[in-house]
Tab-separated table of C-alpha atoms in Angstrom:
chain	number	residue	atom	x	y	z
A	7	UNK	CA	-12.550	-30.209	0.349
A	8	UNK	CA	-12.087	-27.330	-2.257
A	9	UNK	CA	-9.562	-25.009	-1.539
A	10	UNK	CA	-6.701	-23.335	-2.265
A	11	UNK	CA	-3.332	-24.805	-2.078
A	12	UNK	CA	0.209	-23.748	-1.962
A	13	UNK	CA	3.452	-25.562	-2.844
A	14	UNK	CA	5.937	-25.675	-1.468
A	15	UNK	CA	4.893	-24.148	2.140
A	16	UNK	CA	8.746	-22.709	2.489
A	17	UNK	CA	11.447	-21.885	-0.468
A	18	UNK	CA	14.918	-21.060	0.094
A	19	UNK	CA	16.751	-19.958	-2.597
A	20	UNK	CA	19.850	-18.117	-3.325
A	21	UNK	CA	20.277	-14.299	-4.614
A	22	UNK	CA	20.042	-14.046	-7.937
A	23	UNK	CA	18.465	-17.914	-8.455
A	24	UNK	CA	15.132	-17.851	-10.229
A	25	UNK	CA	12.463	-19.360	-8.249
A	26	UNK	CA	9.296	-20.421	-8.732
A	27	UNK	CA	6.129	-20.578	-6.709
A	28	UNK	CA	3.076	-22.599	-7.378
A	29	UNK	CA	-0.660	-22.555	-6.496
A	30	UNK	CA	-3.382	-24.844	-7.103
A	31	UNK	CA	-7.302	-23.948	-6.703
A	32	UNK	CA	-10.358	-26.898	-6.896
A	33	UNK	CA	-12.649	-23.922	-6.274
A	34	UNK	CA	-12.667	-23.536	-10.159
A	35	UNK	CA	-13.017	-19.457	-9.157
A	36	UNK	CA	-12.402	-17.143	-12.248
A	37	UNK	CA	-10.098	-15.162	-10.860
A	38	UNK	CA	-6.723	-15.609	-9.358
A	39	UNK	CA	-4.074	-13.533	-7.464
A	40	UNK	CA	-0.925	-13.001	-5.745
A	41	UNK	CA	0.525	-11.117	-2.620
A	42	UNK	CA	3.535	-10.330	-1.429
A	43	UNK	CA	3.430	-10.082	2.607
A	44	UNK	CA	6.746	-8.769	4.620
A	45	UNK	CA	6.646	-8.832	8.379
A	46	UNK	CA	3.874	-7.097	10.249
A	47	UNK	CA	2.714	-5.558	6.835
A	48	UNK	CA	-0.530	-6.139	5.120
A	49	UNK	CA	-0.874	-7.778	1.960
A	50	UNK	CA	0.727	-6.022	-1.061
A	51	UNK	CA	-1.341	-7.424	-4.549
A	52	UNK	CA	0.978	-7.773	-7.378
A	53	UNK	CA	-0.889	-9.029	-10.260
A	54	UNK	CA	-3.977	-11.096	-11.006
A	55	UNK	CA	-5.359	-13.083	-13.606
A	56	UNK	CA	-8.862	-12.746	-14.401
A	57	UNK	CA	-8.956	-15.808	-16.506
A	58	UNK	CA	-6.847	-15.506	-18.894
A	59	UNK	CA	-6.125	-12.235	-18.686
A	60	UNK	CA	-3.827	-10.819	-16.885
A	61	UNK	CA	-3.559	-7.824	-14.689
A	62	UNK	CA	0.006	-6.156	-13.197
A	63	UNK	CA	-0.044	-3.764	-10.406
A	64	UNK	CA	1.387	-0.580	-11.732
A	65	UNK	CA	4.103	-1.066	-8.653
A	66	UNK	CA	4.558	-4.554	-9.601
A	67	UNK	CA	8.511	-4.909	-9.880
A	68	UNK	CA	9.686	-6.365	-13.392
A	69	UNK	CA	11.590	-9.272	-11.549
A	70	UNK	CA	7.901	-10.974	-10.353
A	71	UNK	CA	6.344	-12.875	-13.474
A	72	UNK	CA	3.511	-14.521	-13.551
A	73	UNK	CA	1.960	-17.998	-15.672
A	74	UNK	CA	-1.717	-19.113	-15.282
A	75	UNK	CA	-1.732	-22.249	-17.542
A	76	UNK	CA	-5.292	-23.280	-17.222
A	77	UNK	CA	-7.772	-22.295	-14.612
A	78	UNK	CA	-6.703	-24.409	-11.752
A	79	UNK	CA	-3.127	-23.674	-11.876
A	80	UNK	CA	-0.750	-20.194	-11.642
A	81	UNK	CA	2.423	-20.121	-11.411
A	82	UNK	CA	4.720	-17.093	-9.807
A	83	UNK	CA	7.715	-16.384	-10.611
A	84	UNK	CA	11.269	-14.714	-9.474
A	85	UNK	CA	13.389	-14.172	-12.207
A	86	UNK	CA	16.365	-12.607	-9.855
A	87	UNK	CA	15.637	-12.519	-6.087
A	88	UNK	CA	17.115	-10.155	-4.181
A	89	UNK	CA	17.145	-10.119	-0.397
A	90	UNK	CA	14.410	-7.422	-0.407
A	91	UNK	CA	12.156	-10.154	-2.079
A	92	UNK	CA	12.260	-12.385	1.258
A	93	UNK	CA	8.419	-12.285	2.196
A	94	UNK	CA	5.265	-14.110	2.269
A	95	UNK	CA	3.977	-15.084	-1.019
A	96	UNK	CA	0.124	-15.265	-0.633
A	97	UNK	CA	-2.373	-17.028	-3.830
A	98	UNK	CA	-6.314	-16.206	-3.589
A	99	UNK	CA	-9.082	-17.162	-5.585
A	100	UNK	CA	-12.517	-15.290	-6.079
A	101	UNK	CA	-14.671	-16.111	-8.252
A	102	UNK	CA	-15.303	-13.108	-9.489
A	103	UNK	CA	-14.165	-9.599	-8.859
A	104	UNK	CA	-15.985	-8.101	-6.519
A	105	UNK	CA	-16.470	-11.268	-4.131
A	106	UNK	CA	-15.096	-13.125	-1.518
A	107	UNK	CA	-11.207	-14.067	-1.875
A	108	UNK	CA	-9.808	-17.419	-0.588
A	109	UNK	CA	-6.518	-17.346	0.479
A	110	UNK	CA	-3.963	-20.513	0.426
A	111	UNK	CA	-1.655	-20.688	3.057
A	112	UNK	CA	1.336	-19.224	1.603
A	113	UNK	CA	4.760	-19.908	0.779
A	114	UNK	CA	7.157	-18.416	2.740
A	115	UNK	CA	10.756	-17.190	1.076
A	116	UNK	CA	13.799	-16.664	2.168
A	117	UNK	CA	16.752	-15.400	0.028
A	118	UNK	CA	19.959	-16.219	1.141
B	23	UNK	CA	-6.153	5.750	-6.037
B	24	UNK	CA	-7.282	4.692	-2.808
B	25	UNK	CA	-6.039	4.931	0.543
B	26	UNK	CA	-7.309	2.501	3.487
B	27	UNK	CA	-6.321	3.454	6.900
B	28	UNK	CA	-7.082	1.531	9.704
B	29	UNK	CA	-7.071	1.997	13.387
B	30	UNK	CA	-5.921	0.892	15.759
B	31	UNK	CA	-2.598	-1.133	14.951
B	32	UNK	CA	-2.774	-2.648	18.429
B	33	UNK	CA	-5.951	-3.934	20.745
B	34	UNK	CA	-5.834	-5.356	23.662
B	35	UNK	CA	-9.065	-6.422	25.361
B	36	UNK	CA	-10.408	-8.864	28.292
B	37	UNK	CA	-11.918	-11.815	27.015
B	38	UNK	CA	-16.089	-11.497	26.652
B	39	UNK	CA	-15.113	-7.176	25.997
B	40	UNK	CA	-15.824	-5.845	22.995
B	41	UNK	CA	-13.331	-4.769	20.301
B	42	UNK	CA	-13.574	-2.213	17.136
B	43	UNK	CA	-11.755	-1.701	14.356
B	44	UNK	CA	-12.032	1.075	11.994
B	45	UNK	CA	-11.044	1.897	8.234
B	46	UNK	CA	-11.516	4.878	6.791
B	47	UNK	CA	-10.973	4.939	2.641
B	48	UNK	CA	-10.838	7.878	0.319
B	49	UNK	CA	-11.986	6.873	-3.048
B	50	UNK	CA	-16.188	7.188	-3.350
B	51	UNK	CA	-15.852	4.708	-6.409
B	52	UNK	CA	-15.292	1.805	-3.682
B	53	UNK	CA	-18.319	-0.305	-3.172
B	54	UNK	CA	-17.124	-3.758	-1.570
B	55	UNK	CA	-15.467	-4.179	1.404
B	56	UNK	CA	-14.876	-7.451	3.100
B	57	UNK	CA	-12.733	-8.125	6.422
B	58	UNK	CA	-9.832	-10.579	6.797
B	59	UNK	CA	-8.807	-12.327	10.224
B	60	UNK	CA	-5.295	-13.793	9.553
B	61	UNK	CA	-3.852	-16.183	12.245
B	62	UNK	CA	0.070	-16.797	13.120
B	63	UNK	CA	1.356	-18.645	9.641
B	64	UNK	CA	-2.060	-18.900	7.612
B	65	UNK	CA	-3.226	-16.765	4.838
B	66	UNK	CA	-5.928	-14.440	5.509
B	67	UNK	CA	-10.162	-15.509	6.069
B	68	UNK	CA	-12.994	-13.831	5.150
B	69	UNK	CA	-14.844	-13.083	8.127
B	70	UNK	CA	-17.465	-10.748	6.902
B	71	UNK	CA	-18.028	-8.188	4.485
B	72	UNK	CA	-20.143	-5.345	3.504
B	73	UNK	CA	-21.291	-4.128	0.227
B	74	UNK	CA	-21.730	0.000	-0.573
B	75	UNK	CA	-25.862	-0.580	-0.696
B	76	UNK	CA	-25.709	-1.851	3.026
B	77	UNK	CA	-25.542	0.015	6.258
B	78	UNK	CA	-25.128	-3.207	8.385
B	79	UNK	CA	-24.782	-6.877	8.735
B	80	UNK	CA	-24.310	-9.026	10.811
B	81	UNK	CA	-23.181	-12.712	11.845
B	82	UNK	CA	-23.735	-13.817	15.649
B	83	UNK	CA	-20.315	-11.958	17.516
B	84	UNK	CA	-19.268	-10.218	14.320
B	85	UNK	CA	-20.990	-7.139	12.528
B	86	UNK	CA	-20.087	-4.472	10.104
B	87	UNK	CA	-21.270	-0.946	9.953
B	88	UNK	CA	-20.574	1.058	6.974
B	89	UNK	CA	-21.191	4.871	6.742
B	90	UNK	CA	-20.745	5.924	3.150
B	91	UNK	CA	-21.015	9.736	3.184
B	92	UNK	CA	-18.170	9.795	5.856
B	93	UNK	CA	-15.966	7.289	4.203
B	94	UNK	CA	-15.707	4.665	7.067
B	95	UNK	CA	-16.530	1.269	8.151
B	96	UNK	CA	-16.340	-0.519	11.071
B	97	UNK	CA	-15.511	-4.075	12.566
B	98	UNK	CA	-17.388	-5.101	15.977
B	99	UNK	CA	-16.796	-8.519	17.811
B	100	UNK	CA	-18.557	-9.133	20.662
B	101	UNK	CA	-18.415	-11.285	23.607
B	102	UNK	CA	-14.450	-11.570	22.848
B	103	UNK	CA	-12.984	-14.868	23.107
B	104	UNK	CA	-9.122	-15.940	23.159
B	105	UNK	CA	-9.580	-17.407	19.754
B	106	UNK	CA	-10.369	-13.916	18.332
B	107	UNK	CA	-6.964	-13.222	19.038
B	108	UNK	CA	-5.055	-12.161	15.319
B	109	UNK	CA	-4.568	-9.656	12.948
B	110	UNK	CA	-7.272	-8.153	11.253
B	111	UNK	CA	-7.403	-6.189	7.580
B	112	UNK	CA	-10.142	-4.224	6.303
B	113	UNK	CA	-9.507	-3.926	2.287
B	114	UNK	CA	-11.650	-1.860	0.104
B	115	UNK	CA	-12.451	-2.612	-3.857
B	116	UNK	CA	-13.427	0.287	-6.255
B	117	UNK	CA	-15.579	-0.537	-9.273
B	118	UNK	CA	-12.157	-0.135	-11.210
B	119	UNK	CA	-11.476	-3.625	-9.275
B	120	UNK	CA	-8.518	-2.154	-7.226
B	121	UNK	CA	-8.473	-3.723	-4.112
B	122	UNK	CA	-6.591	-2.236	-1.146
B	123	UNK	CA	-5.652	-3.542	2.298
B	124	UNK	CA	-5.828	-1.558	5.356
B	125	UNK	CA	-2.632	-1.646	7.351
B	126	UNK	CA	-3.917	-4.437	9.680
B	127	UNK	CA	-4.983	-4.642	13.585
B	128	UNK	CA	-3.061	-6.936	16.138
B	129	UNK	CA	-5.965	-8.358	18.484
B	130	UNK	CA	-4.792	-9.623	21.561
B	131	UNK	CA	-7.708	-11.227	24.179
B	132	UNK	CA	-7.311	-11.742	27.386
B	133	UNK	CA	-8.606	-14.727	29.159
Protein backbone atom coordinates (compact mmCIF):
# COMPACT_ATOMS: atom_id res chain seq x y z
CA UNK A 1 0.00 0.00 0.00
CA UNK A 2 1.37 3.62 -0.57
CA UNK A 3 1.95 5.51 2.33
CA UNK A 4 3.92 7.30 4.42
CA UNK A 5 6.42 5.84 6.69
CA UNK A 6 8.43 6.75 9.66
CA UNK A 7 11.68 5.35 11.09
CA UNK A 8 12.40 4.73 13.76
CA UNK A 9 8.79 4.87 15.60
CA UNK A 10 10.74 6.05 19.04
CA UNK A 11 14.39 7.86 19.42
CA UNK A 12 16.09 8.40 22.56
CA UNK A 13 18.90 10.38 22.52
CA UNK A 14 21.00 12.33 24.83
CA UNK A 15 21.18 16.35 25.29
CA UNK A 16 23.28 17.78 23.11
CA UNK A 17 23.60 14.37 20.67
CA UNK A 18 22.60 15.09 17.10
CA UNK A 19 19.83 13.00 15.97
CA UNK A 20 18.34 12.21 13.05
CA UNK A 21 14.86 11.36 11.90
CA UNK A 22 13.82 9.74 8.72
CA UNK A 23 10.70 9.50 6.49
CA UNK A 24 9.91 7.60 3.53
CA UNK A 25 6.78 8.33 1.07
CA UNK A 26 5.65 5.67 -2.05
CA UNK A 27 2.91 8.24 -2.64
CA UNK A 28 5.51 10.00 -4.97
CA UNK A 29 3.51 13.45 -3.61
CA UNK A 30 5.47 16.71 -4.50
CA UNK A 31 5.52 18.04 -1.44
CA UNK A 32 6.84 17.06 1.90
CA UNK A 33 6.74 18.30 5.56
CA UNK A 34 7.50 18.15 9.10
CA UNK A 35 5.79 18.78 12.58
CA UNK A 36 6.76 19.06 15.75
CA UNK A 37 3.81 17.84 18.24
CA UNK A 38 4.27 18.32 22.28
CA UNK A 39 1.59 16.91 24.52
CA UNK A 40 -2.01 17.89 24.04
CA UNK A 41 -0.81 20.56 21.44
CA UNK A 42 -1.62 20.66 17.81
CA UNK A 43 0.79 20.26 15.20
CA UNK A 44 3.50 22.97 14.95
CA UNK A 45 4.92 22.93 10.90
CA UNK A 46 8.54 23.60 10.79
CA UNK A 47 9.63 23.48 7.30
CA UNK A 48 8.63 21.84 4.03
CA UNK A 49 10.05 20.93 0.90
CA UNK A 50 8.18 21.56 -2.12
CA UNK A 51 10.39 19.46 -4.25
CA UNK A 52 13.38 20.58 -4.08
CA UNK A 53 12.86 23.55 -2.61
CA UNK A 54 12.76 24.20 0.56
CA UNK A 55 10.63 26.21 2.86
CA UNK A 56 11.52 27.20 6.85
CA UNK A 57 8.92 28.44 9.13
CA UNK A 58 9.96 31.87 10.15
CA UNK A 59 9.75 30.29 13.97
CA UNK A 60 11.63 27.37 12.86
CA UNK A 61 14.55 27.11 15.55
CA UNK A 62 18.17 27.00 13.89
CA UNK A 63 18.91 23.60 15.74
CA UNK A 64 16.07 21.62 13.32
CA UNK A 65 17.70 20.98 9.76
CA UNK A 66 16.30 19.49 7.19
CA UNK A 67 17.66 17.02 3.87
CA UNK A 68 15.22 15.87 1.10
CA UNK A 69 17.61 13.75 -1.08
CA UNK A 70 15.29 12.71 -3.79
CA UNK A 71 11.55 12.71 -3.78
CA UNK A 72 10.82 9.70 -1.72
CA UNK A 73 13.10 10.40 1.04
CA UNK A 74 13.61 13.55 3.81
CA UNK A 75 15.55 13.51 6.34
CA UNK A 76 15.17 15.74 9.79
CA UNK A 77 17.54 16.66 11.69
CA UNK A 78 18.68 17.78 15.46
CA UNK A 79 21.85 19.25 15.48
CA UNK A 80 21.79 19.84 19.54
CA UNK A 81 18.65 18.58 21.35
CA UNK A 82 17.69 20.09 24.21
CA UNK A 83 15.06 18.77 26.59
CA UNK A 84 12.53 21.31 25.21
CA UNK A 85 12.91 19.38 21.82
CA UNK A 86 11.24 16.10 23.42
CA UNK A 87 8.00 15.89 21.16
CA UNK A 88 6.32 14.19 18.41
CA UNK A 89 8.01 14.47 15.17
CA UNK A 90 5.22 14.19 12.50
CA UNK A 91 6.25 13.72 8.22
CA UNK A 92 3.24 14.43 5.64
CA UNK A 93 3.04 14.28 2.10
CA UNK A 94 0.60 16.23 -0.31
CA UNK A 95 0.90 16.26 -3.46
CA UNK A 96 0.55 19.51 -3.96
CA UNK A 97 -0.05 22.55 -1.87
CA UNK A 98 -3.29 23.13 -1.40
CA UNK A 99 -4.45 19.32 -1.06
CA UNK A 100 -4.87 16.64 1.13
CA UNK A 101 -1.78 15.86 3.58
CA UNK A 102 -0.87 12.25 4.60
CA UNK A 103 0.56 11.91 7.73
CA UNK A 104 3.13 8.95 8.82
CA UNK A 105 2.88 7.82 12.13
CA UNK A 106 5.51 9.69 13.82
CA UNK A 107 8.54 9.32 15.69
CA UNK A 108 8.38 9.98 19.06
CA UNK A 109 11.62 11.69 21.01
CA UNK A 110 12.75 11.77 24.08
CA UNK A 111 15.88 13.69 25.27
CA UNK A 112 17.46 12.50 28.15
CA UNK B 1 -0.70 35.80 9.62
CA UNK B 2 -3.43 33.67 10.52
CA UNK B 3 -5.00 32.68 13.58
CA UNK B 4 -7.26 29.37 13.86
CA UNK B 5 -9.23 29.02 16.95
CA UNK B 6 -11.20 26.23 17.65
CA UNK B 7 -13.88 25.34 20.06
CA UNK B 8 -14.48 23.45 22.11
CA UNK B 9 -11.17 21.82 23.59
CA UNK B 10 -13.32 19.16 25.25
CA UNK B 11 -16.72 17.16 24.00
CA UNK B 12 -18.30 14.79 25.55
CA UNK B 13 -21.36 13.21 23.93
CA UNK B 14 -23.66 9.89 24.15
CA UNK B 15 -23.01 7.61 21.51
CA UNK B 16 -25.61 8.07 18.26
CA UNK B 17 -25.64 12.33 19.63
CA UNK B 18 -24.37 14.65 17.57
CA UNK B 19 -21.11 16.60 18.02
CA UNK B 20 -19.73 20.13 16.50
CA UNK B 21 -16.71 21.58 16.26
CA UNK B 22 -15.97 25.03 15.27
CA UNK B 23 -12.91 27.13 13.87
CA UNK B 24 -12.99 30.44 13.36
CA UNK B 25 -9.75 31.98 11.21
CA UNK B 26 -8.81 35.55 10.59
CA UNK B 27 -6.96 35.83 7.40
CA UNK B 28 -9.64 36.27 4.15
CA UNK B 29 -6.63 35.05 1.90
CA UNK B 30 -7.40 31.35 3.30
CA UNK B 31 -9.22 29.23 0.84
CA UNK B 32 -8.64 25.42 1.88
CA UNK B 33 -9.50 23.95 4.85
CA UNK B 34 -9.43 20.28 5.55
CA UNK B 35 -10.14 18.44 9.04
CA UNK B 36 -7.83 15.99 10.83
CA UNK B 37 -9.08 13.12 13.29
CA UNK B 38 -5.89 11.96 15.14
CA UNK B 39 -6.18 8.76 17.29
CA UNK B 40 -4.01 7.83 20.61
CA UNK B 41 -0.24 7.35 18.96
CA UNK B 42 -1.04 7.86 15.09
CA UNK B 43 -0.44 10.86 13.03
CA UNK B 44 -3.32 12.81 12.00
CA UNK B 45 -6.25 11.65 8.93
CA UNK B 46 -7.94 13.57 6.66
CA UNK B 47 -11.44 13.22 7.31
CA UNK B 48 -12.95 15.86 5.17
CA UNK B 49 -12.31 19.12 3.87
CA UNK B 50 -13.77 22.15 2.39
CA UNK B 51 -12.57 24.47 -0.20
CA UNK B 52 -13.39 28.61 -0.01
CA UNK B 53 -15.90 28.15 -3.31
CA UNK B 54 -18.07 25.62 -1.20
CA UNK B 55 -20.70 26.21 1.38
CA UNK B 56 -21.06 22.43 2.22
CA UNK B 57 -20.12 18.88 1.80
CA UNK B 58 -20.69 16.13 2.91
CA UNK B 59 -19.69 12.30 3.49
CA UNK B 60 -22.43 9.91 5.17
CA UNK B 61 -21.94 10.95 9.33
CA UNK B 62 -19.46 13.71 8.55
CA UNK B 63 -20.17 17.24 6.91
CA UNK B 64 -18.57 20.59 6.74
CA UNK B 65 -20.18 23.95 6.62
CA UNK B 66 -18.16 26.88 5.79
CA UNK B 67 -19.41 30.53 6.12
CA UNK B 68 -16.88 32.80 4.48
CA UNK B 69 -18.08 36.35 5.23
CA UNK B 70 -18.07 35.42 9.02
CA UNK B 71 -14.79 33.65 9.03
CA UNK B 72 -15.93 30.17 10.35
CA UNK B 73 -16.34 26.62 9.58
CA UNK B 74 -17.78 23.90 11.10
CA UNK B 75 -17.34 20.04 11.77
CA UNK B 76 -20.71 17.88 12.23
CA UNK B 77 -20.70 14.02 12.98
CA UNK B 78 -23.70 12.44 13.28
CA UNK B 79 -25.10 9.38 14.69
CA UNK B 80 -21.85 9.35 17.10
CA UNK B 81 -20.19 6.17 17.55
CA UNK B 82 -17.37 5.11 20.19
CA UNK B 83 -14.92 4.97 17.38
CA UNK B 84 -15.36 8.75 16.77
CA UNK B 85 -13.77 9.11 19.91
CA UNK B 86 -10.18 11.42 19.29
CA UNK B 87 -8.85 14.60 18.80
CA UNK B 88 -9.87 16.64 16.10
CA UNK B 89 -7.91 19.79 14.20
CA UNK B 90 -9.35 22.10 11.85
CA UNK B 91 -6.21 23.81 9.91
CA UNK B 92 -6.65 26.54 7.46
CA UNK B 93 -4.23 27.27 4.22
CA UNK B 94 -3.96 30.84 2.72
CA UNK B 95 -3.08 31.17 -0.96
CA UNK B 96 0.45 32.21 0.49
CA UNK B 97 0.47 28.26 1.34
CA UNK B 98 0.63 28.87 5.18
CA UNK B 99 -1.11 26.29 6.76
CA UNK B 100 -2.31 26.60 10.37
CA UNK B 101 -3.75 24.14 12.88
CA UNK B 102 -6.52 24.89 15.13
CA UNK B 103 -5.75 24.07 18.73
CA UNK B 104 -7.51 20.64 18.53
CA UNK B 105 -10.89 19.06 20.11
CA UNK B 106 -10.79 15.99 22.56
CA UNK B 107 -13.99 13.84 21.50
CA UNK B 108 -15.02 11.55 23.98
CA UNK B 109 -18.37 9.14 23.03
CA UNK B 110 -20.21 7.50 25.19
CA UNK B 111 -21.53 4.09 24.60
Amino acid sequence: DAMVIQNPRYQVTQFGKPVTLSCSQTLNHNVMYWYQQKSSQAPKLLFHYYDKDFNNEADTPDNFQSRRPNTSFCFLDIRSPGLGDAAMYLCATSRDLHNEQFFGPGTRLTVL
Amino acid sequence: GENVEQHPSTLSVQEGDSAVIKCTYSDSASNYFPWYKQELGKGPQLIIDIRSNVGEKKDQRIAVTLNKTAKHFSLHITETQPEDSAVYFCAAINTGNQFYFGTGTSLTVIP
